[in-house]
Coordinates of N, CA and C in Angstrom, one line a residue:
X384 N 16.0 18.4 1.6 CA 14.7 17.9 2.0 C 14.1 18.7 3.1
X385 N 12.8 19.1 2.9 CA 12.2 20.0 3.8 C 11.5 19.2 4.9
X386 N 11.2 17.9 4.7 CA 10.5 17.1 5.7 C 11.5 16.5 6.7
X387 N 11.1 16.4 7.9 CA 12.0 15.7 8.9 C 12.1 14.2 8.7
X388 N 13.1 13.7 9.3 CA 13.4 12.2 9.2 C 12.1 11.5 9.6
X389 N 11.7 10.5 8.8 CA 10.5 9.7 9.1 C 9.2 10.4 8.9
X390 N 9.2 11.5 8.1 CA 7.9 12.3 7.9 C 6.8 11.4 7.4
X391 N 7.1 10.3 6.7 CA 6.0 9.5 6.2 C 5.2 8.9 7.2
X392 N 5.8 8.7 8.5 CA 5.0 8.1 9.5 C 4.0 9.0 10.2
X393 N 4.2 10.3 10.0 CA 3.3 11.2 10.6 C 2.4 12.0 9.6
X394 N 2.7 11.9 8.4 CA 1.9 12.6 7.3 C 0.7 11.8 7.0
X395 N -0.3 12.5 6.4 CA -1.5 11.8 5.9 C -1.0 11.0 4.7
X396 N -1.7 9.8 4.5 CA -1.3 9.0 3.4 C -1.3 9.6 2.0
X397 N -0.3 9.4 1.2 CA -0.2 9.9 -0.1 C 0.2 8.7 -1.0
X398 N 0.3 8.9 -2.3 CA 0.8 7.9 -3.2 C 2.1 7.3 -2.8
X399 N 3.0 8.1 -2.3 CA 4.3 7.6 -1.8 C 4.1 6.6 -0.7
X400 N 3.2 6.9 0.3 CA 2.9 6.1 1.4 C 2.4 4.7 0.9
X401 N 1.4 4.7 -0.1 CA 0.9 3.5 -0.6 C 1.9 2.7 -1.4
X402 N 2.8 3.3 -2.1 CA 3.9 2.6 -2.8 C 4.7 1.8 -1.7
X403 N 5.1 2.5 -0.6 CA 5.9 1.8 0.4 C 5.1 0.7 1.1
X404 N 3.8 1.0 1.4 CA 3.0 -0.1 2.0 C 2.9 -1.3 1.1
X405 N 2.7 -1.0 -0.2 CA 2.7 -2.1 -1.2 C 4.0 -2.9 -1.1
X406 N 5.1 -2.3 -1.1 CA 6.4 -2.9 -1.1 C 6.6 -3.8 0.1
X407 N 6.2 -3.2 1.3 CA 6.4 -4.0 2.5 C 5.5 -5.2 2.5
X408 N 4.2 -5.0 2.2 CA 3.3 -6.1 2.2 C 3.7 -7.2 1.1
X409 N 4.1 -6.7 0.0 CA 4.5 -7.7 -1.1 C 5.7 -8.5 -0.6
X410 N 6.7 -7.8 0.0 CA 7.9 -8.5 0.4 C 7.6 -9.5 1.6
X411 N 6.8 -9.1 2.5 CA 6.4 -10.0 3.6 C 5.6 -11.2 3.1
X412 N 4.7 -11.0 2.1 CA 4.0 -12.1 1.5 C 4.9 -13.0 0.8
X413 N 5.9 -12.5 0.1 CA 6.8 -13.3 -0.6 C 7.6 -14.2 0.4
X414 N 8.0 -13.6 1.5 CA 8.8 -14.4 2.5 C 8.0 -15.5 3.1
X415 N 6.7 -15.3 3.3 CA 5.8 -16.3 3.8 C 5.7 -17.4 2.8
X416 N 5.5 -17.1 1.5 CA 5.4 -18.0 0.4 C 6.7 -18.8 0.3
X417 N 7.8 -18.1 0.3 CA 9.1 -18.7 0.1 C 9.4 -19.6 1.2
X418 N 9.1 -19.3 2.5 CA 9.4 -20.1 3.6 C 8.6 -21.4 3.5
X419 N 7.3 -21.3 3.1 CA 6.5 -22.5 2.9 C 7.1 -23.4 1.8
X420 N 7.5 -22.8 0.7 CA 8.2 -23.6 -0.4 C 9.5 -24.2 0.1
X421 N 10.3 -23.4 0.8 CA 11.5 -23.9 1.3 C 11.4 -25.2 2.2
X422 N 10.4 -25.1 3.1 CA 10.2 -26.3 4.0 C 9.7 -27.5 3.2
X423 N 8.9 -27.3 2.2 CA 8.4 -28.4 1.4 C 9.5 -29.0 0.5
X424 N 10.3 -28.1 -0.1 CA 11.4 -28.6 -0.9 C 12.5 -29.3 -0.1
X425 N 12.8 -28.9 1.1 CA 13.7 -29.6 2.0 C 13.1 -30.9 2.4
X426 N 11.8 -31.0 2.6 CA 11.1 -32.2 2.9 C 11.1 -33.2 1.7
X427 N 11.3 -32.7 0.5 CA 11.3 -33.6 -0.7 C 12.7 -33.9 -1.1
X428 N 13.7 -33.7 -0.2 CA 15.1 -34.1 -0.4 C 16.0 -33.0 -0.9
X429 N 15.5 -31.8 -1.0 CA 16.3 -30.7 -1.4 C 17.4 -30.3 -0.3
X430 N 18.4 -29.7 -0.8 CA 19.5 -29.2 0.1 C 19.7 -27.7 -0.1
X431 N 20.0 -27.0 0.9 CA 20.2 -25.6 0.8 C 21.7 -25.4 0.4
X432 N 21.9 -24.4 -0.5 CA 23.3 -24.1 -0.9 C 23.4 -22.6 -0.7
X433 N 24.6 -22.2 -0.3 CA 24.9 -20.7 -0.2 C 24.2 -20.1 1.0
X434 N 23.9 -20.8 2.0 CA 23.2 -20.2 3.2 C 24.0 -19.1 3.9
X435 N 25.3 -19.2 3.7 CA 26.2 -18.2 4.4 C 26.0 -16.8 4.0
X436 N 25.4 -16.5 2.9 CA 25.1 -15.1 2.5 C 23.7 -14.6 2.6
X437 N 22.8 -15.6 3.0 CA 21.4 -15.2 3.0 C 21.0 -14.1 3.9
X438 N 21.6 -14.1 5.1 CA 21.3 -13.0 6.0 C 21.7 -11.6 5.5
X439 N 22.7 -11.6 4.6 CA 23.1 -10.3 4.1 C 22.0 -9.7 3.1
X440 N 21.3 -10.6 2.4 CA 20.2 -10.2 1.6 C 19.1 -9.7 2.4
X441 N 18.8 -10.4 3.5 CA 17.7 -9.9 4.4 C 18.0 -8.6 4.9
X442 N 19.2 -8.4 5.4 CA 19.6 -7.1 5.9 C 19.6 -6.0 4.9
X443 N 20.1 -6.3 3.7 CA 20.2 -5.3 2.6 C 18.8 -4.8 2.2
X444 N 17.9 -5.8 2.0 CA 16.5 -5.4 1.6 C 15.8 -4.7 2.7
X445 N 16.0 -5.1 3.9 CA 15.3 -4.4 5.0 C 15.9 -3.0 5.2
X446 N 17.2 -2.9 5.0 CA 17.8 -1.5 5.2 C 17.3 -0.6 4.0
X447 N 17.2 -1.2 2.8 CA 16.7 -0.4 1.7 C 15.3 0.2 1.9
X448 N 14.4 -0.7 2.4 CA 13.1 -0.2 2.7 C 13.1 0.8 3.9
X449 N 13.9 0.5 4.9 CA 14.0 1.4 6.1 C 14.6 2.8 5.7
X450 N 15.6 2.8 4.9 CA 16.2 4.1 4.5 C 15.3 4.9 3.7
X451 N 14.6 4.3 2.7 CA 13.6 5.0 1.9 C 12.5 5.5 2.8
X452 N 12.0 4.7 3.7 CA 10.9 5.2 4.6 C 11.3 6.3 5.5
X453 N 12.6 6.3 6.0 CA 13.1 7.4 6.8 C 13.3 8.7 6.1
X454 N 13.8 8.6 4.8 CA 14.2 9.8 4.1 C 13.2 10.3 3.1
X455 N 12.2 9.6 2.7 CA 11.4 10.0 1.6 C 10.5 11.2 2.1
X456 N 10.3 12.1 1.1 CA 9.3 13.2 1.3 C 7.9 12.6 1.0
X457 N 7.0 12.5 1.9 CA 5.7 11.9 1.6 C 4.9 12.7 0.5
X458 N 5.3 13.9 0.3 CA 4.6 14.8 -0.7 C 5.3 14.7 -2.0
X459 N 6.4 13.9 -2.2 CA 7.1 13.8 -3.4 C 6.1 13.5 -4.6
X460 N 6.2 14.2 -5.6 CA 5.4 13.9 -6.8 C 6.0 12.8 -7.6
X461 N 5.3 11.7 -7.8 CA 5.8 10.6 -8.6 C 5.5 10.7 -10.1
X462 N 6.6 10.7 -10.8 CA 6.4 10.8 -12.3 C 5.6 9.6 -12.8
X463 N 4.7 9.8 -13.7 CA 3.9 8.7 -14.3 C 4.8 7.7 -15.0
X464 N 5.9 8.2 -15.7 CA 6.8 7.3 -16.4 C 7.5 6.4 -15.4
X465 N 8.0 6.9 -14.3 CA 8.6 6.1 -13.2 C 7.6 5.1 -12.6
X466 N 6.4 5.6 -12.4 CA 5.4 4.7 -11.8 C 5.1 3.5 -12.8
X467 N 5.1 3.8 -14.1 CA 4.9 2.8 -15.1 C 6.0 1.8 -15.1
X468 N 7.2 2.3 -15.0 CA 8.4 1.3 -14.9 C 8.2 0.4 -13.7
X469 N 7.8 1.0 -12.6 CA 7.7 0.2 -11.4 C 6.6 -0.8 -11.6
X470 N 5.4 -0.4 -12.1 CA 4.4 -1.4 -12.4 C 4.8 -2.5 -13.3
X471 N 5.6 -2.1 -14.3 CA 6.2 -3.1 -15.2 C 7.1 -4.1 -14.5
X472 N 7.8 -3.7 -13.5 CA 8.6 -4.6 -12.8 C 7.8 -5.6 -12.0
X473 N 6.6 -5.1 -11.5 CA 5.7 -5.9 -10.7 C 5.0 -6.9 -11.6
X474 N 4.7 -6.6 -12.8 CA 4.2 -7.5 -13.8 C 5.2 -8.6 -14.1
X475 N 6.5 -8.2 -14.3 CA 7.5 -9.2 -14.5 C 7.7 -10.1 -13.3
X476 N 7.5 -9.6 -12.1 CA 7.6 -10.3 -10.9 C 6.5 -11.4 -10.8
X477 N 5.3 -11.0 -11.1 CA 4.2 -11.9 -11.1 C 4.4 -13.0 -12.1
X478 N 4.8 -12.7 -13.3 CA 5.0 -13.6 -14.4 C 6.1 -14.6 -13.9
X479 N 7.2 -14.1 -13.3 CA 8.3 -14.9 -12.9 C 7.8 -15.9 -11.8
X480 N 7.1 -15.4 -10.8 CA 6.7 -16.3 -9.7 C 5.7 -17.3 -10.2
X481 N 4.8 -16.9 -11.1 CA 3.8 -17.8 -11.7 C 4.5 -18.9 -12.5
X482 N 5.6 -18.5 -13.2 CA 6.3 -19.5 -14.0 C 7.1 -20.5 -13.2
X483 N 7.7 -20.0 -12.1 CA 8.6 -21.0 -11.3 C 7.7 -21.7 -10.3
X484 N 6.6 -21.2 -10.0 CA 5.6 -21.9 -9.1 C 6.2 -22.5 -7.9
X485 N 6.0 -23.8 -7.7 CA 6.4 -24.5 -6.4 C 7.9 -24.5 -6.1
X486 N 8.7 -24.1 -7.1 CA 10.1 -24.1 -6.9 C 10.7 -22.8 -6.4
X487 N 9.8 -21.8 -6.3 CA 10.3 -20.4 -5.9 C 10.5 -20.3 -4.4
X488 N 11.7 -19.8 -4.1 CA 12.1 -19.6 -2.7 C 13.1 -18.5 -2.7
X489 N 13.3 -17.9 -1.5 CA 14.4 -16.9 -1.4 C 15.7 -17.5 -1.1
X490 N 15.7 -18.8 -0.9 CA 17.0 -19.5 -0.7 C 17.3 -20.3 -1.9
X491 N 18.5 -20.9 -1.9 CA 18.9 -21.8 -3.0 C 18.7 -23.2 -2.5
X492 N 17.6 -23.8 -2.9 CA 17.2 -25.2 -2.5 C 17.2 -26.0 -3.8
X493 N 18.0 -27.1 -3.8 CA 18.1 -27.9 -5.0 C 18.3 -29.3 -4.7
X494 N 18.0 -30.2 -5.6 CA 18.4 -31.6 -5.6 C 18.4 -32.1 -7.1
X495 N 19.2 -33.1 -7.4 CA 19.3 -33.5 -8.8 C 18.0 -33.9 -9.4
X496 N 17.0 -34.4 -8.6 CA 15.8 -34.8 -9.1 C 14.7 -33.7 -9.3
X497 N 15.1 -32.5 -8.9 CA 14.2 -31.4 -9.1 C 14.2 -30.9 -10.5
X498 N 13.0 -30.5 -11.0 CA 12.9 -30.0 -12.4 C 13.6 -28.6 -12.4
X499 N 14.1 -28.3 -13.6 CA 14.6 -27.0 -13.9 C 13.6 -26.2 -14.7
X500 N 13.1 -25.1 -14.2 CA 12.1 -24.3 -14.9 C 12.6 -23.7 -16.2
X501 N 11.9 -23.9 -17.3 CA 12.3 -23.3 -18.6 C 11.1 -22.7 -19.3
X502 N 10.1 -22.2 -18.5 CA 9.0 -21.6 -19.1 C 8.9 -20.1 -18.7
X503 N 8.0 -19.4 -19.3 CA 7.8 -18.0 -18.9 C 9.1 -17.2 -19.2
X504 N 9.4 -16.3 -18.3 CA 10.6 -15.5 -18.6 C 11.9 -16.3 -18.5
X505 N 11.8 -17.5 -17.9 CA 13.0 -18.4 -17.8 C 13.4 -18.9 -19.2
X506 N 12.5 -18.8 -20.2 CA 12.9 -19.2 -21.5 C 13.9 -18.2 -22.1
X507 N 13.9 -16.9 -21.6 CA 14.6 -15.8 -22.2 C 15.8 -15.4 -21.3
X508 N 15.7 -15.5 -20.0 CA 16.8 -15.1 -19.2 C 16.9 -16.1 -18.0
X509 N 18.1 -16.3 -17.5 CA 18.4 -17.3 -16.5 C 17.8 -16.9 -15.1
X510 N 17.8 -15.7 -14.7 CA 17.4 -15.3 -13.4 C 16.5 -14.1 -13.4
X511 N 15.2 -14.2 -13.9 CA 14.3 -13.1 -14.1 C 14.0 -12.4 -12.7
X512 N 13.9 -13.2 -11.7 CA 13.6 -12.6 -10.4 C 14.7 -11.7 -9.9
X513 N 15.9 -12.0 -10.2 CA 17.0 -11.1 -9.8 C 16.9 -9.8 -10.7
X514 N 16.5 -10.0 -11.9 CA 16.3 -8.8 -12.8 C 15.3 -7.9 -12.1
X515 N 14.2 -8.4 -11.7 CA 13.1 -7.7 -11.0 C 13.7 -6.9 -9.8
X516 N 14.5 -7.6 -9.0 CA 15.0 -7.0 -7.8 C 16.0 -5.9 -8.1
X517 N 16.9 -6.1 -9.1 CA 17.8 -5.1 -9.6 C 17.1 -3.8 -10.0
X518 N 16.1 -4.1 -10.9 CA 15.3 -2.9 -11.3 C 14.6 -2.2 -10.2
X519 N 13.9 -3.0 -9.3 CA 13.2 -2.4 -8.2 C 14.1 -1.6 -7.3
X520 N 15.2 -2.1 -7.0 CA 16.2 -1.4 -6.0 C 16.6 -0.1 -6.6
X521 N 16.7 0.0 -7.9 CA 17.0 1.3 -8.6 C 15.8 2.2 -8.8
X522 N 14.7 1.6 -9.3 CA 13.5 2.4 -9.7 C 12.8 3.0 -8.5
X523 N 12.6 2.3 -7.5 CA 11.8 2.8 -6.4 C 12.4 4.1 -5.8
X524 N 13.7 4.1 -5.4 CA 14.3 5.3 -4.9 C 14.3 6.4 -5.9
X525 N 14.6 6.1 -7.2 CA 14.6 7.1 -8.2 C 13.2 7.7 -8.3
X526 N 12.2 6.9 -8.3 CA 10.8 7.3 -8.4 C 10.4 8.2 -7.2
X527 N 11.1 8.0 -6.1 CA 10.7 8.7 -4.8 C 11.7 9.9 -4.5
X528 N 12.5 10.2 -5.5 CA 13.4 11.4 -5.3 C 14.7 11.1 -4.5
X529 N 15.1 9.9 -4.4 CA 16.3 9.5 -3.6 C 17.3 8.8 -4.5
X530 N 18.0 9.5 -5.4 CA 18.9 8.9 -6.3 C 20.1 8.2 -5.6
X531 N 20.6 8.8 -4.6 CA 21.8 8.3 -3.9 C 21.4 6.9 -3.3
X532 N 20.2 6.7 -2.8 CA 19.8 5.4 -2.3 C 19.8 4.4 -3.4
X533 N 19.3 4.8 -4.6 CA 19.3 3.9 -5.7 C 20.7 3.5 -6.0
X534 N 21.7 4.4 -6.0 CA 23.0 4.1 -6.4 C 23.7 3.2 -5.3
X535 N 23.6 3.6 -4.1 CA 24.3 2.8 -3.0 C 23.7 1.4 -2.9
X536 N 22.4 1.3 -2.9 CA 21.8 -0.1 -2.7 C 22.0 -0.9 -4.0
X537 N 22.0 -0.3 -5.1 CA 22.3 -1.0 -6.4 C 23.7 -1.6 -6.4
X538 N 24.7 -0.9 -5.9 CA 26.0 -1.4 -5.9 C 26.1 -2.5 -4.8
X539 N 25.6 -2.3 -3.7 CA 25.6 -3.4 -2.6 C 24.9 -4.7 -3.1
X540 N 23.7 -4.5 -3.7 CA 23.0 -5.6 -4.3 C 23.8 -6.3 -5.3
X541 N 24.5 -5.6 -6.2 CA 25.3 -6.2 -7.3 C 26.4 -7.1 -6.7
X542 N 27.0 -6.6 -5.6 CA 28.1 -7.4 -5.0 C 27.5 -8.7 -4.4
X543 N 26.4 -8.6 -3.8 CA 25.8 -9.9 -3.2 C 25.3 -10.8 -4.4
X544 N 24.6 -10.2 -5.4 CA 24.1 -11.0 -6.5 C 25.2 -11.7 -7.2
X545 N 26.3 -11.1 -7.4 CA 27.4 -11.7 -8.1 C 27.8 -13.0 -7.4
X546 N 27.9 -13.0 -6.1 CA 28.2 -14.2 -5.4 C 27.1 -15.2 -5.5
X547 N 25.9 -14.8 -5.2 CA 24.7 -15.7 -5.2 C 24.5 -16.3 -6.6
X548 N 24.6 -15.6 -7.7 CA 24.4 -16.1 -9.0 C 25.4 -17.2 -9.3
X549 N 26.7 -16.9 -8.9 CA 27.7 -17.9 -9.1 C 27.4 -19.3 -8.5
X550 N 26.9 -19.2 -7.2 CA 26.5 -20.4 -6.5 C 25.3 -21.0 -7.2
X551 N 24.3 -20.2 -7.5 CA 23.0 -20.8 -8.1 C 23.3 -21.4 -9.4
X552 N 24.1 -20.8 -10.3 CA 24.5 -21.4 -11.6 C 25.2 -22.7 -11.4
X553 N 26.1 -22.8 -10.4 CA 26.7 -24.1 -10.2 C 25.7 -25.2 -9.8
X554 N 24.8 -24.8 -8.9 CA 23.8 -25.7 -8.4 C 22.8 -26.1 -9.6
X555 N 22.4 -25.2 -10.3 CA 21.5 -25.5 -11.5 C 22.2 -26.3 -12.5
X556 N 23.5 -26.2 -12.6 CA 24.2 -27.0 -13.6 C 24.2 -28.5 -13.3
X557 N 23.9 -28.8 -12.0 CA 23.7 -30.2 -11.6 C 22.4 -30.8 -12.0
X558 N 21.4 -30.0 -12.4 CA 20.1 -30.4 -12.7 C 19.9 -30.5 -14.2
X559 N 18.9 -31.2 -14.7 CA 18.7 -31.3 -16.1 C 18.1 -30.1 -16.8

């Protein structure tokens, strides 16, 4: 890499910069939305499950963004095919969030009287939002010329997701 560590912070904005800005804004917006839903669901009698691992996801996703921002070459040319894959993941994200609506949160909040979402991508796969995250964690660094970041963070995310999905599936099994 010819650029120094953190070159994106001193370079003129490029497509790479705007992709990272989009990711940060999108993630922060999701956290605000998720926290609002979490408070409401808890107020409606929901209980949190698997809270012991939540901070690891926050750390992993924050570290993923930070590592990319520190190491990316702001002049890296983004392949149109990779950009199209990234845009596709964002379309799936929007469809997923629109389908789950008021139930969406970054935590596992459930109660027996809560509905189980079975529309949109949830008709076809159990955890479409996790699919989006898996794809995004791999696609973004690959798109930005950081394949080892894609590999390392994909493996770490898979370890966490394995644990989380096991908990979530058990919780969802209690609902209709």
